[in-house]
mmCIF file of C-alpha atoms and ligand atoms in Angstrom:
data_model
loop_
_atom_site.group_PDB
_atom_site.id
_atom_site.type_symbol
_atom_site.label_atom_id
_atom_site.label_comp_id
_atom_site.label_asym_id
_atom_site.label_seq_id
_atom_site.Cartn_x
_atom_site.Cartn_y
_atom_site.Cartn_z
ATOM 1 C CA UNK X 1 82.231 118.751 113.864
ATOM 2 C CA UNK X 2 83.737 118.056 110.463
ATOM 3 C CA UNK X 3 83.325 114.479 109.218
ATOM 4 C CA UNK X 4 86.041 113.122 106.976
ATOM 5 C CA UNK X 5 85.005 110.531 104.357
ATOM 6 C CA UNK X 6 87.690 108.093 103.216
ATOM 7 C CA UNK X 7 86.816 105.869 100.264
ATOM 8 C CA UNK X 8 88.563 102.511 99.952
ATOM 9 C CA UNK X 9 88.612 102.515 96.142
ATOM 10 C CA UNK X 10 90.696 99.404 95.562
ATOM 11 C CA UNK X 11 88.791 97.364 98.126
ATOM 12 C CA UNK X 12 85.472 98.423 96.553
ATOM 13 C CA UNK X 13 86.669 97.472 93.047
ATOM 14 C CA UNK X 14 88.589 94.282 93.766
ATOM 15 C CA UNK X 15 87.621 93.067 97.242
ATOM 16 C CA UNK X 16 91.290 93.302 98.211
ATOM 17 C CA UNK X 17 92.736 95.882 100.597
ATOM 18 C CA UNK X 18 95.584 97.720 98.789
ATOM 19 C CA UNK X 19 98.452 99.672 100.364
ATOM 20 C CA UNK X 20 96.541 102.874 99.614
ATOM 21 C CA UNK X 21 93.405 101.543 101.353
ATOM 22 C CA UNK X 22 95.488 100.383 104.298
ATOM 23 C CA UNK X 23 96.786 103.921 104.893
ATOM 24 C CA UNK X 24 93.159 105.066 105.215
ATOM 25 C CA UNK X 25 92.217 102.200 107.538
ATOM 26 C CA UNK X 26 95.239 103.091 109.685
ATOM 27 C CA UNK X 27 94.044 106.675 109.889
ATOM 28 C CA UNK X 28 90.614 105.450 111.021
ATOM 29 C CA UNK X 29 92.224 103.106 113.572
ATOM 30 C CA UNK X 30 94.165 106.043 115.008
ATOM 31 C CA UNK X 31 90.913 107.999 115.399
ATOM 32 C CA UNK X 32 89.380 105.082 117.339
ATOM 33 C CA UNK X 33 92.477 104.764 119.510
ATOM 34 C CA UNK X 34 92.225 108.460 120.425
ATOM 35 C CA UNK X 35 88.576 108.153 121.440
ATOM 36 C CA UNK X 36 87.023 109.368 118.177
ATOM 37 C CA UNK X 37 83.988 107.975 116.315
ATOM 38 C CA UNK X 38 84.297 106.102 113.007
ATOM 39 C CA UNK X 39 81.569 104.626 110.775
ATOM 40 C CA UNK X 40 82.862 101.493 109.065
ATOM 41 C CA UNK X 41 81.526 98.661 106.899
ATOM 42 C CA UNK X 42 80.806 95.178 108.229
ATOM 43 C CA UNK X 43 79.295 92.234 106.353
ATOM 44 C CA UNK X 44 75.875 92.984 107.919
ATOM 45 C CA UNK X 45 75.411 96.777 108.091
ATOM 46 C CA UNK X 46 77.678 99.786 108.731
ATOM 47 C CA UNK X 47 78.729 100.239 112.360
ATOM 48 C CA UNK X 48 79.353 103.467 114.275
ATOM 49 C CA UNK X 49 82.480 102.593 116.241
ATOM 50 C CA UNK X 50 84.227 103.946 119.320
ATOM 51 C CA UNK X 51 86.415 102.646 122.158
ATOM 52 C CA UNK X 52 84.098 100.344 124.153
ATOM 53 C CA UNK X 53 86.119 100.787 127.370
ATOM 54 C CA UNK X 54 85.470 104.538 127.623
ATOM 55 C CA UNK X 55 82.204 105.826 129.133
ATOM 56 C CA UNK X 56 82.725 109.236 127.504
ATOM 57 C CA UNK X 57 83.022 107.608 124.082
ATOM 58 C CA UNK X 58 79.871 105.504 124.559
ATOM 59 C CA UNK X 59 78.000 108.656 125.542
ATOM 60 C CA UNK X 60 79.150 110.341 122.330
ATOM 61 C CA UNK X 61 77.977 107.336 120.290
ATOM 62 C CA UNK X 62 74.504 107.622 121.829
ATOM 63 C CA UNK X 63 74.485 111.368 121.195
ATOM 64 C CA UNK X 64 75.571 110.980 117.540
ATOM 65 C CA UNK X 65 72.795 108.435 116.905
ATOM 66 C CA UNK X 66 70.209 110.284 118.986
ATOM 67 C CA UNK X 67 69.704 106.940 120.728
ATOM 68 C CA UNK X 68 68.269 106.298 124.201
ATOM 69 C CA UNK X 69 71.217 105.331 126.415
ATOM 70 C CA UNK X 70 69.432 102.289 127.897
ATOM 71 C CA UNK X 71 69.966 100.528 124.571
ATOM 72 C CA UNK X 72 73.278 98.638 124.868
ATOM 73 C CA UNK X 73 76.016 98.617 122.228
ATOM 74 C CA UNK X 74 77.621 95.574 120.571
ATOM 75 C CA UNK X 75 81.374 95.269 121.195
ATOM 76 C CA UNK X 76 83.402 94.188 118.153
ATOM 77 C CA UNK X 77 86.628 92.175 118.283
ATOM 78 C CA UNK X 78 89.019 90.832 115.646
ATOM 79 C CA UNK X 79 90.323 87.663 117.303
ATOM 80 C CA UNK X 80 89.355 85.166 119.992
ATOM 81 C CA UNK X 81 92.128 86.462 122.319
ATOM 82 C CA UNK X 82 90.300 89.770 122.514
ATOM 83 C CA UNK X 83 87.149 88.100 123.861
ATOM 84 C CA UNK X 84 88.443 86.830 127.193
ATOM 85 C CA UNK X 85 89.185 90.196 128.857
ATOM 86 C CA UNK X 86 85.652 91.428 128.078
ATOM 87 C CA UNK X 87 83.650 88.639 129.767
ATOM 88 C CA UNK X 88 83.562 86.848 133.128
ATOM 89 C CA UNK X 89 83.743 83.448 131.464
ATOM 90 C CA UNK X 90 83.000 81.876 128.108
ATOM 91 C CA UNK X 91 80.184 79.289 128.317
ATOM 92 C CA UNK X 92 80.710 75.983 126.479
ATOM 93 C CA UNK X 93 77.873 76.761 124.058
ATOM 94 C CA UNK X 94 79.518 80.090 123.236
ATOM 95 C CA UNK X 95 82.730 78.266 122.351
ATOM 96 C CA UNK X 96 80.785 75.845 120.145
ATOM 97 C CA UNK X 97 79.047 78.674 118.316
ATOM 98 C CA UNK X 98 82.203 80.775 117.985
ATOM 99 C CA UNK X 99 84.074 77.891 116.333
ATOM 100 C CA UNK X 100 81.495 77.676 113.563
ATOM 101 C CA UNK X 101 80.113 81.199 113.182
ATOM 102 C CA UNK X 102 83.016 83.537 114.066
ATOM 103 C CA UNK X 103 84.171 85.556 112.372
ATOM 104 C CA UNK X 104 80.708 86.241 110.993
ATOM 105 C CA UNK X 105 77.232 87.751 111.443
ATOM 106 C CA UNK X 106 76.571 86.458 114.967
ATOM 107 C CA UNK X 107 76.630 88.333 118.283
ATOM 108 C CA UNK X 108 76.774 86.570 121.658
ATOM 109 C CA UNK X 109 75.629 88.013 124.990
ATOM 110 C CA UNK X 110 77.699 86.958 128.029
ATOM 111 C CA UNK X 111 78.349 88.222 131.566
ATOM 112 C CA UNK X 112 80.604 91.255 131.302
ATOM 113 C CA UNK X 113 83.921 91.908 133.009
ATOM 114 C CA UNK X 114 84.909 95.272 134.507
ATOM 115 C CA UNK X 115 86.722 96.229 131.290
ATOM 116 C CA UNK X 116 83.352 97.149 129.763
ATOM 117 C CA UNK X 117 81.611 99.993 131.615
ATOM 118 C CA UNK X 118 77.866 100.101 132.224
ATOM 119 C CA UNK X 119 77.670 103.130 129.920
ATOM 120 C CA UNK X 120 78.450 100.768 127.022
ATOM 121 C CA UNK X 121 75.976 98.071 128.077
ATOM 122 C CA UNK X 122 73.076 100.393 128.855
ATOM 123 C CA UNK X 123 73.392 99.523 132.537
ATOM 124 C CA UNK X 124 73.304 95.737 132.010
ATOM 125 C CA UNK X 125 75.749 93.277 133.613
ATOM 126 C CA UNK X 126 76.055 91.474 130.297
ATOM 127 C CA UNK X 127 77.898 92.444 127.132
ATOM 128 C CA UNK X 128 77.112 91.611 123.495
ATOM 129 C CA UNK X 129 80.231 90.662 121.519
ATOM 130 C CA UNK X 130 80.692 90.117 117.798
ATOM 131 C CA UNK X 131 83.663 89.211 115.591
ATOM 132 C CA UNK X 132 82.823 90.477 112.084
ATOM 133 C CA UNK X 133 84.222 88.754 108.975
ATOM 134 C CA UNK X 134 84.430 91.875 106.764
ATOM 135 C CA UNK X 135 88.157 92.391 105.993
ATOM 136 C CA UNK X 136 87.957 96.178 106.493
ATOM 137 C CA UNK X 137 86.216 95.813 109.870
ATOM 138 C CA UNK X 138 88.685 93.167 111.000
ATOM 139 C CA UNK X 139 91.713 95.223 109.967
ATOM 140 C CA UNK X 140 90.312 98.369 111.579
ATOM 141 C CA UNK X 141 89.609 96.681 114.922
ATOM 142 C CA UNK X 142 92.965 94.920 114.939
ATOM 143 C CA UNK X 143 94.928 98.097 114.159
ATOM 144 C CA UNK X 144 92.987 100.199 116.673
ATOM 145 C CA UNK X 145 93.998 97.815 119.460
ATOM 146 C CA UNK X 146 90.736 98.524 121.314
ATOM 147 C CA UNK X 147 87.417 96.669 121.654
ATOM 148 C CA UNK X 148 85.115 98.609 119.327
ATOM 149 C CA UNK X 149 81.582 99.430 120.520
ATOM 150 C CA UNK X 150 79.464 99.807 117.403
ATOM 151 C CA UNK X 151 75.729 100.129 117.009
ATOM 152 C CA UNK X 152 74.377 100.309 113.478
ATOM 153 C CA UNK X 153 75.498 103.616 111.914
ATOM 154 C CA UNK X 154 72.039 105.151 111.479
ATOM 155 C CA UNK X 155 70.169 107.907 113.283
ATOM 156 C CA UNK X 156 67.965 106.257 115.877
ATOM 157 C CA UNK X 157 64.632 105.138 114.376
ATOM 158 C CA UNK X 158 65.854 105.059 110.788
ATOM 159 C CA UNK X 159 66.720 101.871 108.897
ATOM 160 C CA UNK X 160 70.265 100.606 109.463
ATOM 161 C CA UNK X 161 72.834 101.868 106.958
ATOM 162 C CA UNK X 162 74.154 99.492 104.294
ATOM 163 C CA UNK X 163 76.178 101.997 102.246
ATOM 164 C CA UNK X 164 78.513 104.890 103.058
ATOM 165 C CA UNK X 165 75.968 107.204 101.388
ATOM 166 C CA UNK X 166 73.397 106.205 104.028
ATOM 167 C CA UNK X 167 75.965 106.976 106.759
ATOM 168 C CA UNK X 168 76.604 110.378 105.188
ATOM 169 C CA UNK X 169 72.826 111.062 105.140
ATOM 170 C CA UNK X 170 72.461 110.213 108.817
ATOM 171 C CA UNK X 171 75.748 111.118 110.494
ATOM 172 C CA UNK X 172 77.566 113.821 108.520
ATOM 173 C CA UNK X 173 78.839 116.458 110.959
ATOM 174 C CA UNK X 174 78.151 114.206 113.970
ATOM 175 C CA UNK X 175 81.166 111.851 113.907
ATOM 176 C CA UNK X 176 84.873 112.075 113.033
ATOM 177 C CA UNK X 177 85.200 109.779 110.064
ATOM 178 C CA UNK X 178 83.323 107.529 107.618
ATOM 179 C CA UNK X 179 85.217 104.655 105.958
ATOM 180 C CA UNK X 180 83.534 103.880 102.640
ATOM 181 C CA UNK X 181 83.972 100.193 101.814
ATOM 182 C CA UNK X 182 81.029 99.918 99.419
ATOM 183 C CA UNK X 183 77.682 98.224 100.076
ATOM 184 C CA UNK X 184 77.312 95.565 102.796
ATOM 185 C CA UNK X 185 76.800 91.973 101.620
ATOM 186 C CA UNK X 186 74.178 90.694 104.046
ATOM 187 C CA UNK X 187 72.096 93.801 104.669
ATOM 188 C CA UNK X 188 70.385 92.817 107.950
ATOM 189 C CA UNK X 189 72.052 93.069 111.364
ATOM 190 C CA UNK X 190 73.732 90.129 113.093
ATOM 191 C CA UNK X 191 71.923 87.291 114.819
ATOM 192 C CA UNK X 192 71.999 87.902 118.587
ATOM 193 C CA UNK X 193 72.163 84.888 120.892
ATOM 194 C CA UNK X 194 72.029 85.246 124.676
ATOM 195 C CA UNK X 195 74.351 82.805 126.456
ATOM 196 C CA UNK X 196 74.187 84.426 129.889
ATOM 197 C CA UNK X 197 71.351 82.045 130.825
ATOM 198 C CA UNK X 198 69.402 79.504 128.804
ATOM 199 C CA UNK X 199 70.473 79.872 125.180
ATOM 200 C CA UNK X 200 67.987 82.297 123.636
ATOM 201 C CA UNK X 201 67.661 83.958 120.238
ATOM 202 C CA UNK X 202 67.231 87.706 120.811
ATOM 203 C CA UNK X 203 67.373 88.898 117.201
ATOM 204 C CA UNK X 204 67.260 86.772 114.030
ATOM 205 C CA UNK X 205 69.937 87.294 111.363
ATOM 206 C CA UNK X 206 71.989 85.527 108.711
ATOM 207 C CA UNK X 207 73.101 82.855 111.175
ATOM 208 C CA UNK X 208 69.665 81.243 111.186
ATOM 209 C CA UNK X 209 67.723 79.387 113.861
ATOM 210 C CA UNK X 210 68.238 76.239 111.770
ATOM 211 C CA UNK X 211 72.039 76.758 111.756
ATOM 212 C CA UNK X 212 72.175 77.449 115.517
ATOM 213 C CA UNK X 213 70.093 74.362 116.238
ATOM 214 C CA UNK X 214 72.399 72.165 114.210
ATOM 215 C CA UNK X 215 75.515 73.301 116.056
ATOM 216 C CA UNK X 216 73.979 73.333 119.555
ATOM 217 C CA UNK X 217 72.183 70.023 119.157
ATOM 218 C CA UNK X 218 68.862 71.535 120.220
ATOM 219 C CA UNK X 219 66.760 74.530 119.318
ATOM 220 C CA UNK X 220 67.481 77.734 121.285
ATOM 221 C CA UNK X 221 64.571 79.530 122.946
ATOM 222 C CA UNK X 222 63.209 82.619 121.207
ATOM 223 C CA UNK X 223 62.813 85.842 123.135
ATOM 224 C CA UNK X 224 59.207 87.088 123.115
ATOM 225 C CA UNK X 225 60.196 90.138 121.050
ATOM 226 C CA UNK X 226 61.142 87.787 118.194
ATOM 227 C CA UNK X 227 57.776 86.048 118.294
ATOM 228 C CA UNK X 228 55.104 88.714 118.799
ATOM 229 C CA UNK X 229 54.517 92.405 119.421
ATOM 230 C CA UNK X 230 55.273 93.428 123.003
ATOM 231 C CA UNK X 231 52.558 94.662 125.315
ATOM 232 C CA UNK X 232 52.803 98.042 127.008
ATOM 233 C CA UNK X 233 55.583 97.917 129.628
ATOM 234 C CA UNK X 234 56.915 94.486 128.574
ATOM 235 C CA UNK X 235 60.694 94.266 128.253
ATOM 236 C CA UNK X 236 62.552 92.292 125.598
ATOM 237 C CA UNK X 237 65.941 90.796 126.556
ATOM 238 C CA UNK X 238 67.601 92.901 123.858
ATOM 239 C CA UNK X 239 66.470 96.393 124.866
ATOM 240 C CA UNK X 240 66.773 97.600 121.251
ATOM 241 C CA UNK X 241 64.038 95.225 120.105
ATOM 242 C CA UNK X 242 61.367 97.312 121.809
ATOM 243 C CA UNK X 243 61.775 100.272 119.508
ATOM 244 C CA UNK X 244 59.796 100.683 116.286
ATOM 245 C CA UNK X 245 62.913 100.479 114.219
ATOM 246 C CA UNK X 246 63.520 100.759 110.542
ATOM 247 C CA UNK X 247 60.471 102.892 110.393
ATOM 248 C CA UNK X 248 59.724 104.584 107.104
ATOM 249 C CA UNK X 249 57.874 107.902 107.459
ATOM 250 C CA UNK X 250 54.614 106.527 106.024
ATOM 251 C CA UNK X 251 52.740 103.695 107.761
ATOM 252 C CA UNK X 252 53.601 100.303 106.325
ATOM 253 C CA UNK X 253 51.396 97.213 106.034
ATOM 254 C CA UNK X 254 52.795 93.764 105.291
ATOM 255 C CA UNK X 255 50.736 91.369 103.176
ATOM 256 C CA UNK X 256 51.620 87.692 103.063
ATOM 257 C CA UNK X 257 50.139 84.201 102.872
ATOM 258 C CA UNK X 258 48.861 82.424 105.953
ATOM 259 C CA UNK X 259 51.316 79.874 107.296
ATOM 260 C CA UNK X 260 51.771 76.985 104.900
ATOM 261 C CA UNK X 261 50.022 78.798 102.030
ATOM 262 C CA UNK X 262 51.387 78.019 98.583
ATOM 263 C CA UNK X 263 49.447 80.415 96.406
ATOM 264 C CA UNK X 264 51.487 83.540 96.085
ATOM 265 C CA UNK X 265 48.895 84.859 93.560
ATOM 266 C CA UNK X 266 46.541 85.454 96.485
ATOM 267 C CA UNK X 267 49.067 87.873 97.970
ATOM 268 C CA UNK X 268 49.347 89.712 94.661
ATOM 269 C CA UNK X 269 45.546 89.937 94.448
ATOM 270 C CA UNK X 270 45.277 91.207 98.022
ATOM 271 C CA UNK X 271 47.903 93.867 97.325
ATOM 272 C CA UNK X 272 46.045 94.890 94.158
ATOM 273 C CA UNK X 273 42.781 95.201 96.079
ATOM 274 C CA UNK X 274 44.326 97.234 98.894
ATOM 275 C CA UNK X 275 46.039 99.602 96.490
ATOM 276 C CA UNK X 276 42.822 100.163 94.528
ATOM 277 C CA UNK X 277 40.797 100.761 97.668
ATOM 278 C CA UNK X 278 43.274 103.214 99.161
ATOM 279 C CA UNK X 279 43.818 105.022 95.863
ATOM 280 C CA UNK X 280 40.061 105.562 95.545
ATOM 281 C CA UNK X 281 40.164 107.073 99.045
ATOM 282 C CA UNK X 282 42.656 109.574 97.620
ATOM 283 C CA UNK X 283 45.771 108.173 99.296
ATOM 284 C CA UNK X 284 49.146 108.101 97.584
ATOM 285 C CA UNK X 285 50.249 104.469 97.875
ATOM 286 C CA UNK X 286 53.596 102.759 97.284
ATOM 287 C CA UNK X 287 54.316 99.029 97.003
ATOM 288 C CA UNK X 288 57.635 97.359 97.911
ATOM 289 C CA UNK X 289 57.874 93.776 96.711
ATOM 290 C CA UNK X 290 59.668 91.167 94.627
ATOM 291 C CA UNK X 291 60.059 91.548 90.873
ATOM 292 C CA UNK X 292 57.594 88.703 90.324
ATOM 293 C CA UNK X 293 54.988 90.508 92.404
ATOM 294 C CA UNK X 294 55.653 93.814 90.621
ATOM 295 C CA UNK X 295 55.131 92.100 87.249
ATOM 296 C CA UNK X 296 51.865 90.535 88.397
ATOM 297 C CA UNK X 297 50.250 93.721 89.757
ATOM 298 C CA UNK X 298 47.828 95.863 87.745
ATOM 299 C CA UNK X 299 48.195 99.162 89.500
ATOM 300 C CA UNK X 300 46.355 102.417 88.986
ATOM 301 C CA UNK X 301 48.366 105.273 87.484
ATOM 302 C CA UNK X 302 50.744 107.006 89.898
ATOM 303 C CA UNK X 303 51.302 104.122 92.292
ATOM 304 C CA UNK X 304 55.018 103.724 92.957
ATOM 305 C CA UNK X 305 56.643 100.297 93.062
ATOM 306 C CA UNK X 306 60.112 99.507 94.387
ATOM 307 C CA UNK X 307 61.514 95.979 94.198
ATOM 308 C CA UNK X 308 63.936 94.380 96.654
ATOM 309 C CA UNK X 309 64.758 91.174 94.777
ATOM 310 C CA UNK X 310 63.358 87.981 93.308
ATOM 311 C CA UNK X 311 60.847 85.584 94.865
ATOM 312 C CA UNK X 312 62.652 83.076 97.079
ATOM 313 C CA UNK X 313 66.014 84.900 96.898
ATOM 314 C CA UNK X 314 66.350 85.657 100.603
ATOM 315 C CA UNK X 315 69.980 86.824 100.300
ATOM 316 C CA UNK X 316 69.126 89.402 97.656
ATOM 317 C CA UNK X 317 66.018 90.587 99.511
ATOM 318 C CA UNK X 318 67.919 90.997 102.816
ATOM 319 C CA UNK X 319 70.696 92.904 101.080
ATOM 320 C CA UNK X 320 68.312 95.439 99.505
ATOM 321 C CA UNK X 321 65.663 95.713 102.216
ATOM 322 C CA UNK X 322 66.959 98.687 104.226
ATOM 323 C CA UNK X 323 67.962 100.671 101.135
ATOM 324 C CA UNK X 324 64.431 100.241 99.749
ATOM 325 C CA UNK X 325 62.870 101.263 103.087
ATOM 326 C CA UNK X 326 65.072 104.372 103.073
ATOM 327 C CA UNK X 327 64.072 105.161 99.479
ATOM 328 C CA UNK X 328 60.390 105.165 100.419
ATOM 329 C CA UNK X 329 61.093 108.173 102.639
ATOM 330 C CA UNK X 330 61.949 110.340 99.649
ATOM 331 C CA UNK X 331 58.787 109.236 97.812
ATOM 332 C CA UNK X 332 56.472 111.134 100.210
ATOM 333 C CA UNK X 333 53.562 108.705 100.048
ATOM 334 C CA UNK X 334 50.689 108.251 102.521
ATOM 335 C CA UNK X 335 50.871 104.457 102.813
ATOM 336 C CA UNK X 336 53.267 101.663 101.968
ATOM 337 C CA UNK X 337 52.322 98.046 101.276
ATOM 338 C CA UNK X 338 55.089 95.441 101.511
ATOM 339 C CA UNK X 339 55.009 91.894 100.194
ATOM 340 C CA UNK X 340 55.753 89.517 103.097
ATOM 341 C CA UNK X 341 56.993 85.947 103.329
ATOM 342 C CA UNK X 342 57.060 82.772 105.412
ATOM 343 C CA UNK X 343 59.736 82.602 108.120
ATOM 344 C CA UNK X 344 62.167 79.866 107.145
ATOM 345 C CA UNK X 345 65.938 80.422 107.319
ATOM 346 C CA UNK X 346 66.977 83.996 106.462
ATOM 347 C CA UNK X 347 63.316 84.923 105.883
ATOM 348 C CA UNK X 348 62.848 84.927 109.684
ATOM 349 C CA UNK X 349 65.256 87.891 109.879
ATOM 350 C CA UNK X 350 63.680 89.612 106.868
ATOM 351 C CA UNK X 351 60.178 89.246 108.304
ATOM 352 C CA UNK X 352 61.371 90.416 111.735
ATOM 353 C CA UNK X 353 62.611 93.692 110.195
ATOM 354 C CA UNK X 354 59.493 94.079 108.031
ATOM 355 C CA UNK X 355 57.146 93.444 110.956
ATOM 356 C CA UNK X 356 58.989 96.003 113.059
ATOM 357 C CA UNK X 357 58.949 98.520 110.222
ATOM 358 C CA UNK X 358 55.193 97.876 110.020
ATOM 359 C CA UNK X 359 54.653 98.152 113.770
ATOM 360 C CA UNK X 360 53.354 94.532 113.394
ATOM 361 C CA UNK X 361 50.582 95.594 110.962
ATOM 362 C CA UNK X 362 50.253 92.403 108.981
ATOM 363 C CA UNK X 363 47.509 91.084 106.701
ATOM 364 C CA UNK X 364 47.440 87.362 105.895
ATOM 365 C CA UNK X 365 45.640 85.995 102.841
HETATM 366 O O1 TXA L 1 75.194 93.454 112.662
HETATM 367 C C1 TXA L 1 75.225 94.089 113.710
HETATM 368 O O2 TXA L 1 75.025 93.550 114.816
HETATM 369 C C2 TXA L 1 75.513 95.581 113.625
HETATM 370 C C3 TXA L 1 76.958 95.740 113.140
HETATM 371 C C4 TXA L 1 77.421 97.155 113.184
HETATM 372 O O3 TXA L 1 77.801 94.895 113.858
HETATM 373 N N1 TXA L 1 75.295 96.230 114.886
HETATM 374 C C5 TXA L 1 74.064 96.440 115.393
HETATM 375 O O4 TXA L 1 74.041 97.144 116.590
HETATM 376 O O5 TXA L 1 73.045 96.056 114.860
HETATM 377 P P1 TXA L 1 72.742 97.836 117.188
HETATM 378 O O6 TXA L 1 73.256 98.629 118.334
HETATM 379 O O7 TXA L 1 72.008 98.572 116.164
HETATM 380 O O8 TXA L 1 71.896 96.671 117.755
HETATM 381 C C6 TXA L 1 72.320 96.057 118.926
HETATM 382 C C7 TXA L 1 71.234 95.227 119.516
HETATM 383 C C8 TXA L 1 70.191 96.050 120.234
HETATM 384 O O9 TXA L 1 68.910 95.497 119.977
HETATM 385 C C9 TXA L 1 70.580 95.873 121.696
HETATM 386 O O10 TXA L 1 69.498 96.008 122.561
HETATM 387 C C10 TXA L 1 71.162 94.474 121.690
HETATM 388 O O11 TXA L 1 71.853 94.397 120.491
HETATM 389 N N2 TXA L 1 72.128 94.271 122.790
HETATM 390 C C11 TXA L 1 73.342 94.830 122.943
HETATM 391 N N3 TXA L 1 73.903 94.458 124.102
HETATM 392 C C12 TXA L 1 73.047 93.619 124.701
HETATM 393 C C13 TXA L 1 73.042 92.907 125.926
HETATM 394 N N4 TXA L 1 74.045 92.985 126.780
HETATM 395 N N5 TXA L 1 71.959 92.148 126.230
HETATM 396 C C14 TXA L 1 70.922 92.069 125.348
HETATM 397 N N6 TXA L 1 70.867 92.729 124.180
HETATM 398 C C15 TXA L 1 71.905 93.497 123.851
HETATM 399 MG MG1 MG L 2 70.528 99.413 115.154
#
């Protein structure tokens, strides 16, 4: 299959969709309407979209990603009117959350209607719905006139894609079209909240636990997959959370302070010690960390360092995290050490992705 790449030059340069860009978005919308597959930018990560009502289309999405078909897809909408046909009913808490966080980086799980086939929901009777705030995504969904099923636009097991170049790496020749709208702002996937029963956080994201709690009036539950590694055979509520996602090719270890620690130097020292030890053993080691950490390390010759942002700058770190994880793959190292953090606000989402990338290998100083 030939994959067309359409670059939205004016949107990338100015943040405004020009007439020329709109022609390209219309072309992409027509592809979706006809049952084709389109990778498109959202504020979180790129999505791999198709008509959510069509079982054949969902199957092609799974095939393009190389994804197990028990892992349900998120259905994207562009206005509140489009929600009602997809679900049995809209719980009061869902309305509350939608008023504050939609459009935006939050996905809500509700009981599905018959409009959404089981092929799209991985066999579940619930559907995950999200209304993105990215102008290109919104325009595309609106013009297509269909609910758009879109998992992250990566090959299964690789980090989610936050640029069109990543989509090209993973999906060229496997889908119809890639809309290039530049890099994604947030960089980690949406917060997923289950509203089909007791309100439960299934995946942390840029809409934080703290923000949800404020709007709901009490703290949602956290699914076990958010809190700890799963035991053999245990099932998370979001089937996708069981996979070792975002996995770089080399094993990754996270190093951070014990809860409540306030001596970041100890983390730097621990990273230094680990690197020295492993280098002596003859391993090729790479460190991914903040700029402050990189400046503080005294590394042996040949140890690669990639930085994902500044200490405390959760927005910057989230935005760069997946790109840095992808970059480590081309470095062909034996081991990766990542600087880790506490879990307040957006850092909960960052640590969730890092822990999964590390297969929960975490050292606390
Ligand atoms: O930010 C995002 O959410 C991005 C962009 C493209 O919108 N999409 C995304 O999709 O991250 P994906 O497919 O990579 O992750 C979807 C997650 C999976 O962990 C899946 O198991 C969960 O959502 N999920 C989908 N439908 C569900 C449902 N009905 N019940 C529970 N979990 C569900
Ligand atoms: Mg994904």
